[in-house]
mmCIF file of C-alpha atoms and ligand atoms in Angstrom:
data_model
loop_
_atom_site.group_PDB
_atom_site.id
_atom_site.type_symbol
_atom_site.label_atom_id
_atom_site.label_comp_id
_atom_site.label_asym_id
_atom_site.label_seq_id
_atom_site.Cartn_x
_atom_site.Cartn_y
_atom_site.Cartn_z
ATOM 1 C CA UNK F 695 -0.172 0.098 0.093
ATOM 2 C CA UNK F 696 1.126 3.680 -0.879
ATOM 3 C CA UNK F 697 1.433 6.147 1.897
ATOM 4 C CA UNK F 698 0.848 9.898 1.237
ATOM 5 C CA UNK F 699 0.782 12.949 3.252
ATOM 6 C CA UNK F 700 -2.195 14.768 3.128
ATOM 7 C CA UNK F 701 -0.576 18.281 3.391
ATOM 8 C CA UNK F 702 0.734 21.080 1.552
ATOM 9 C CA UNK F 703 3.486 22.504 4.229
ATOM 10 C CA UNK F 704 6.790 21.487 2.685
ATOM 11 C CA UNK F 705 8.297 21.296 6.204
ATOM 12 C CA UNK F 706 6.442 18.351 6.914
ATOM 13 C CA UNK F 707 7.015 16.543 3.910
ATOM 14 C CA UNK F 708 10.901 17.408 4.336
ATOM 15 C CA UNK F 709 10.702 15.631 7.495
ATOM 16 C CA UNK F 710 9.553 12.358 6.655
ATOM 17 C CA UNK F 711 10.831 12.182 3.161
ATOM 18 C CA UNK F 712 14.475 10.668 4.133
ATOM 19 C CA UNK F 713 12.750 7.875 5.761
ATOM 20 C CA UNK F 714 11.689 6.507 2.436
ATOM 21 C CA UNK F 715 8.002 5.452 3.783
ATOM 22 C CA UNK F 716 6.410 8.297 1.384
ATOM 23 C CA UNK F 717 5.169 7.784 -1.949
ATOM 24 C CA UNK F 718 2.942 10.834 -2.564
ATOM 25 C CA UNK F 719 1.215 13.975 -1.508
ATOM 26 C CA UNK F 720 -2.403 15.194 -1.621
ATOM 27 C CA UNK F 721 -3.033 18.701 -1.496
ATOM 28 C CA UNK F 722 -6.658 20.673 -1.335
ATOM 29 C CA UNK F 723 -7.634 24.030 -1.287
ATOM 30 C CA UNK F 724 -7.935 24.369 2.521
ATOM 31 C CA UNK F 725 -4.602 22.996 2.985
ATOM 32 C CA UNK F 726 -3.050 25.282 0.412
ATOM 33 C CA UNK F 727 -4.740 28.228 2.026
ATOM 34 C CA UNK F 728 -3.561 27.161 5.573
ATOM 35 C CA UNK F 729 -0.207 27.693 4.074
ATOM 36 C CA UNK F 730 -0.780 31.530 2.931
ATOM 37 C CA UNK F 731 1.496 31.191 -0.065
ATOM 38 C CA UNK F 732 1.421 31.253 -3.747
ATOM 39 C CA UNK F 733 0.107 27.972 -5.101
ATOM 40 C CA UNK F 734 1.974 27.448 -7.922
ATOM 41 C CA UNK F 735 5.240 28.305 -5.841
ATOM 42 C CA UNK F 736 4.067 25.893 -3.398
ATOM 43 C CA UNK F 737 3.560 23.028 -5.617
ATOM 44 C CA UNK F 738 7.052 23.703 -7.367
ATOM 45 C CA UNK F 739 8.526 23.449 -3.867
ATOM 46 C CA UNK F 740 6.844 20.353 -2.819
ATOM 47 C CA UNK F 741 7.604 18.520 -6.512
ATOM 48 C CA UNK F 742 11.273 19.454 -6.387
ATOM 49 C CA UNK F 743 11.429 17.218 -3.298
ATOM 50 C CA UNK F 744 11.188 14.577 -5.496
ATOM 51 C CA UNK F 745 7.424 13.177 -4.400
ATOM 52 C CA UNK F 746 6.540 11.339 -7.401
ATOM 53 C CA UNK F 747 2.739 12.065 -7.064
ATOM 54 C CA UNK F 748 1.416 15.403 -5.993
ATOM 55 C CA UNK F 749 -2.220 15.962 -6.154
ATOM 56 C CA UNK F 750 -3.206 19.585 -6.779
ATOM 57 C CA UNK F 751 -6.858 20.671 -7.027
ATOM 58 C CA UNK F 752 -8.698 22.789 -9.546
ATOM 59 C CA UNK F 753 -11.188 25.290 -8.211
ATOM 60 C CA UNK F 754 -13.155 25.985 -11.246
ATOM 61 C CA UNK F 755 -16.565 24.518 -11.173
ATOM 62 C CA UNK F 756 -17.295 24.260 -15.162
ATOM 63 C CA UNK F 757 -15.609 21.816 -17.474
ATOM 64 C CA UNK F 758 -13.984 24.586 -19.374
ATOM 65 C CA UNK F 759 -12.278 26.237 -16.567
ATOM 66 C CA UNK F 760 -11.465 22.708 -14.776
ATOM 67 C CA UNK F 761 -9.882 22.012 -18.348
ATOM 68 C CA UNK F 762 -8.068 25.215 -18.311
ATOM 69 C CA UNK F 763 -6.679 24.758 -14.772
ATOM 70 C CA UNK F 764 -6.019 21.255 -14.858
ATOM 71 C CA UNK F 765 -3.918 21.482 -18.018
ATOM 72 C CA UNK F 766 -1.881 24.312 -16.325
ATOM 73 C CA UNK F 767 -1.633 22.355 -13.205
ATOM 74 C CA UNK F 768 -0.230 19.525 -14.917
ATOM 75 C CA UNK F 769 2.131 21.651 -17.049
ATOM 76 C CA UNK F 770 4.027 22.432 -13.735
ATOM 77 C CA UNK F 771 5.571 19.459 -12.936
ATOM 78 C CA UNK F 772 5.524 15.517 -14.491
ATOM 79 C CA UNK F 773 4.607 14.413 -10.669
ATOM 80 C CA UNK F 774 1.330 16.648 -10.633
ATOM 81 C CA UNK F 775 -1.973 14.748 -10.338
ATOM 82 C CA UNK F 776 -5.101 17.032 -11.262
ATOM 83 C CA UNK F 777 -7.875 16.857 -8.707
ATOM 84 C CA UNK F 778 -11.370 17.366 -10.096
ATOM 85 C CA UNK F 779 -14.317 17.278 -7.575
ATOM 86 C CA UNK F 780 -17.090 14.717 -8.263
ATOM 87 C CA UNK F 781 -19.589 16.689 -9.908
ATOM 88 C CA UNK F 782 -21.284 16.012 -13.579
ATOM 89 C CA UNK F 783 -18.522 18.926 -14.721
ATOM 90 C CA UNK F 784 -15.883 16.959 -13.022
ATOM 91 C CA UNK F 785 -16.580 13.514 -14.591
ATOM 92 C CA UNK F 786 -16.600 15.461 -18.143
ATOM 93 C CA UNK F 787 -13.390 17.452 -17.054
ATOM 94 C CA UNK F 788 -11.861 13.963 -16.147
ATOM 95 C CA UNK F 789 -12.571 12.144 -19.054
ATOM 96 C CA UNK F 790 -11.305 14.820 -21.244
ATOM 97 C CA UNK F 791 -8.110 15.512 -19.226
ATOM 98 C CA UNK F 792 -7.239 11.546 -18.778
ATOM 99 C CA UNK F 793 -7.448 11.307 -22.644
ATOM 100 C CA UNK F 794 -4.990 13.758 -22.910
ATOM 101 C CA UNK F 795 -2.794 11.668 -20.767
ATOM 102 C CA UNK F 796 -3.250 13.942 -17.524
ATOM 103 C CA UNK F 797 -3.640 11.909 -14.735
ATOM 104 C CA UNK F 798 -6.753 12.838 -12.479
ATOM 105 C CA UNK F 799 -7.621 12.518 -8.740
ATOM 106 C CA UNK F 800 -11.332 12.297 -8.544
ATOM 107 C CA UNK F 801 -12.140 13.710 -5.006
ATOM 108 C CA UNK F 802 -14.968 14.246 -2.582
ATOM 109 C CA UNK F 803 -16.420 10.914 -3.220
ATOM 110 C CA UNK F 804 -19.095 9.725 -0.918
ATOM 111 C CA UNK F 805 -20.887 6.744 -2.542
ATOM 112 C CA UNK F 806 -19.840 3.660 -4.587
ATOM 113 C CA UNK F 807 -21.851 4.797 -7.265
ATOM 114 C CA UNK F 808 -19.750 7.817 -7.621
ATOM 115 C CA UNK F 809 -16.727 5.852 -7.571
ATOM 116 C CA UNK F 810 -18.075 3.956 -10.430
ATOM 117 C CA UNK F 811 -18.309 6.682 -12.472
ATOM 118 C CA UNK F 812 -14.767 8.031 -11.724
ATOM 119 C CA UNK F 813 -13.382 4.517 -13.080
ATOM 120 C CA UNK F 814 -15.588 4.941 -16.055
ATOM 121 C CA UNK F 815 -14.017 8.214 -17.079
ATOM 122 C CA UNK F 816 -10.642 6.885 -16.790
ATOM 123 C CA UNK F 817 -9.432 8.662 -13.315
ATOM 124 C CA UNK F 818 -6.083 7.661 -12.457
ATOM 125 C CA UNK F 819 -7.420 7.829 -8.521
ATOM 126 C CA UNK F 820 -10.682 7.866 -6.537
ATOM 127 C CA UNK F 821 -10.987 9.359 -3.277
ATOM 128 C CA UNK F 822 -13.565 8.336 -0.792
ATOM 129 C CA UNK F 823 -13.629 10.750 2.208
ATOM 130 C CA UNK F 824 -13.635 8.243 5.220
ATOM 131 C CA UNK F 825 -13.269 10.779 8.228
ATOM 132 C CA UNK F 826 -15.788 12.935 6.932
ATOM 133 C CA UNK F 827 -18.535 9.710 6.368
ATOM 134 C CA UNK F 828 -17.875 8.797 9.778
ATOM 135 C CA UNK F 829 -18.360 12.307 11.106
ATOM 136 C CA UNK F 830 -22.146 11.953 9.463
ATOM 137 C CA UNK F 831 -22.592 8.314 11.252
ATOM 138 C CA UNK F 832 -21.646 6.300 8.167
ATOM 139 C CA UNK F 833 -19.119 3.645 8.045
ATOM 140 C CA UNK F 834 -16.494 5.439 5.795
ATOM 141 C CA UNK F 835 -14.216 2.270 5.573
ATOM 142 C CA UNK F 836 -17.334 0.246 4.394
ATOM 143 C CA UNK F 837 -17.363 2.573 1.467
ATOM 144 C CA UNK F 838 -13.653 1.870 0.759
ATOM 145 C CA UNK F 839 -14.212 -1.997 0.916
ATOM 146 C CA UNK F 840 -17.303 -1.454 -1.430
ATOM 147 C CA UNK F 841 -15.267 0.188 -4.074
ATOM 148 C CA UNK F 842 -12.286 -2.124 -3.982
ATOM 149 C CA UNK F 843 -14.659 -4.870 -4.549
ATOM 150 C CA UNK F 844 -16.261 -3.279 -7.412
ATOM 151 C CA UNK F 845 -13.065 -2.307 -9.156
ATOM 152 C CA UNK F 846 -11.784 -6.061 -8.635
ATOM 153 C CA UNK F 847 -14.870 -7.443 -10.220
ATOM 154 C CA UNK F 848 -14.472 -5.121 -13.414
ATOM 155 C CA UNK F 849 -10.759 -5.140 -13.287
ATOM 156 C CA UNK F 850 -10.856 -1.105 -13.544
ATOM 157 C CA UNK F 851 -7.183 0.201 -13.217
ATOM 158 C CA UNK F 852 -8.507 3.371 -10.992
ATOM 159 C CA UNK F 853 -6.496 3.299 -7.653
ATOM 160 C CA UNK F 854 -8.559 3.422 -4.394
ATOM 161 C CA UNK F 855 -6.983 6.386 -2.367
ATOM 162 C CA UNK F 856 -8.751 6.232 1.221
ATOM 163 C CA UNK F 857 -8.842 9.973 1.944
ATOM 164 C CA UNK F 858 -9.826 12.071 4.992
ATOM 165 C CA UNK F 859 -8.014 9.588 7.271
ATOM 166 C CA UNK F 860 -7.968 10.528 10.989
ATOM 167 C CA UNK F 861 -6.078 8.133 12.955
ATOM 168 C CA UNK F 862 -3.854 4.967 12.570
ATOM 169 C CA UNK F 863 -6.721 2.272 13.050
ATOM 170 C CA UNK F 864 -8.153 4.040 9.720
ATOM 171 C CA UNK F 865 -4.785 3.171 8.116
ATOM 172 C CA UNK F 866 -4.848 -0.500 9.324
ATOM 173 C CA UNK F 867 -8.689 -1.095 7.916
ATOM 174 C CA UNK F 868 -7.764 0.791 4.815
ATOM 175 C CA UNK F 869 -4.822 -1.876 4.171
ATOM 176 C CA UNK F 870 -7.093 -4.566 5.235
ATOM 177 C CA UNK F 871 -9.736 -3.418 2.722
ATOM 178 C CA UNK F 872 -7.126 -3.386 0.183
ATOM 179 C CA UNK F 873 -6.917 0.252 -0.573
ATOM 180 C CA UNK F 874 -3.948 1.081 -3.024
ATOM 181 C CA UNK F 875 -3.335 4.265 -1.181
ATOM 182 C CA UNK F 876 -4.190 6.138 2.177
ATOM 183 C CA UNK F 877 -3.430 9.652 2.288
ATOM 184 C CA UNK F 878 -3.259 11.165 6.051
ATOM 185 C CA UNK F 879 -1.809 14.235 7.884
ATOM 186 C CA UNK F 880 1.415 14.559 9.423
ATOM 187 C CA UNK F 881 0.143 13.589 12.958
ATOM 188 C CA UNK F 882 -1.319 10.372 11.690
ATOM 189 C CA UNK F 883 1.862 9.300 9.597
ATOM 190 C CA UNK F 884 3.971 9.932 13.193
ATOM 191 C CA UNK F 885 1.627 7.829 15.115
ATOM 192 C CA UNK F 886 2.172 5.029 12.722
ATOM 193 C CA UNK F 887 6.001 4.959 13.526
ATOM 194 C CA UNK F 888 5.667 4.686 17.393
ATOM 195 C CA UNK F 889 4.496 2.525 20.164
ATOM 196 C CA UNK F 890 5.253 2.784 23.604
ATOM 197 C CA UNK F 891 6.738 -0.853 24.071
ATOM 198 C CA UNK F 892 9.132 -0.086 21.486
ATOM 199 C CA UNK F 893 10.422 3.141 23.378
ATOM 200 C CA UNK F 894 10.480 1.103 26.610
ATOM 201 C CA UNK F 895 12.281 -1.783 24.864
ATOM 202 C CA UNK F 896 14.832 0.424 23.267
ATOM 203 C CA UNK F 897 15.229 2.482 26.733
ATOM 204 C CA UNK F 898 15.792 -1.045 28.534
ATOM 205 C CA UNK F 899 18.450 -2.293 25.806
ATOM 206 C CA UNK F 900 20.373 0.869 26.150
ATOM 207 C CA UNK F 901 20.528 0.904 29.983
ATOM 208 C CA UNK F 902 21.689 -2.839 30.226
ATOM 209 C CA UNK F 903 24.340 -2.132 27.236
ATOM 210 C CA UNK F 904 25.701 0.924 29.293
ATOM 211 C CA UNK F 905 25.896 -1.401 32.631
ATOM 212 C CA UNK F 906 27.762 -4.180 30.792
ATOM 213 C CA UNK F 907 30.394 -1.448 29.218
ATOM 214 C CA UNK F 908 30.848 -0.048 32.602
ATOM 215 C CA UNK F 909 31.313 -3.341 35.223
ATOM 216 C CA UNK F 910 31.854 -2.609 38.591
ATOM 217 C CA UNK F 911 35.106 -2.241 39.802
ATOM 218 C CA UNK F 912 35.167 -4.368 43.178
ATOM 219 C CA UNK F 913 38.576 -5.181 44.978
ATOM 220 C CA UNK F 914 39.932 -8.840 44.719
ATOM 221 C CA UNK F 915 39.517 -10.364 48.408
ATOM 222 C CA UNK F 916 42.659 -10.252 50.376
ATOM 223 C CA UNK F 917 44.244 -7.867 48.606
HETATM 224 C C1 E4P O 1116 -7.478 14.249 0.509
HETATM 225 O O1 E4P O 1116 -7.295 14.115 -0.829
HETATM 226 C C2 E4P O 1116 -8.589 14.929 0.874
HETATM 227 O O2 E4P O 1116 -8.392 16.419 0.493
HETATM 228 C C3 E4P O 1116 -8.551 14.939 2.622
HETATM 229 O O3 E4P O 1116 -8.027 13.847 2.942
HETATM 230 C C4 E4P O 1116 -9.631 15.601 3.408
HETATM 231 O O4 E4P O 1116 -9.276 15.436 4.686
HETATM 232 P P1 E4P O 1116 -10.189 15.693 5.942
HETATM 233 O O5 E4P O 1116 -11.959 15.320 5.803
HETATM 234 O O6 E4P O 1116 -9.448 15.802 6.869
HETATM 235 O O7 E4P O 1116 -10.279 17.330 5.399
#
């Protein structure tokens, strides 16, 4: 399973990139707005780090506008995936952009039917929003399982990107469901690394090692 960071903050990406666990980055207008920086400059900085997949979202809501923005975003760097919203216009734009070889991440997906349509128009990724469905009292991960099953039935090449991931259990469940990708905030990725027994175990190993290296010097009897 590929692990993506859900962020527009280059520092967070820089912190994780050297570990080798990161496969991509997803941004959205909210995350970009939070950075308070020029969108294109930000995208170029993230892509320059070597991240092979960087999702950047259009903000137009009509087909022509999405095509214009999508082509422009894709022209900025070969790693860019264009995010289009799951609307009628978003589907039409995805169809056209995909035919031009531009990889599209169809976002804001909340039903299996929407995911079916995303695959039909050739989206590279489909993004079901797990956490936001959970917030509405629905089982977000059940949707991921449903989509994975449907795509397997028809061998759709669209990759399932579990989005709106809120905690480490979501990541495990997405992996068990067979999601191709999970995108998560930096805080969640951090939590994947840590376990209190790992920290405790390491502390003990290091203490024992120190003790062995400094044996007590006790004078021999009779001297
Ligand atoms: C990623 O592509 C989505 O934009 C993101 O995961 C949404 O997450 P949120 O529901 O925590 O805002």
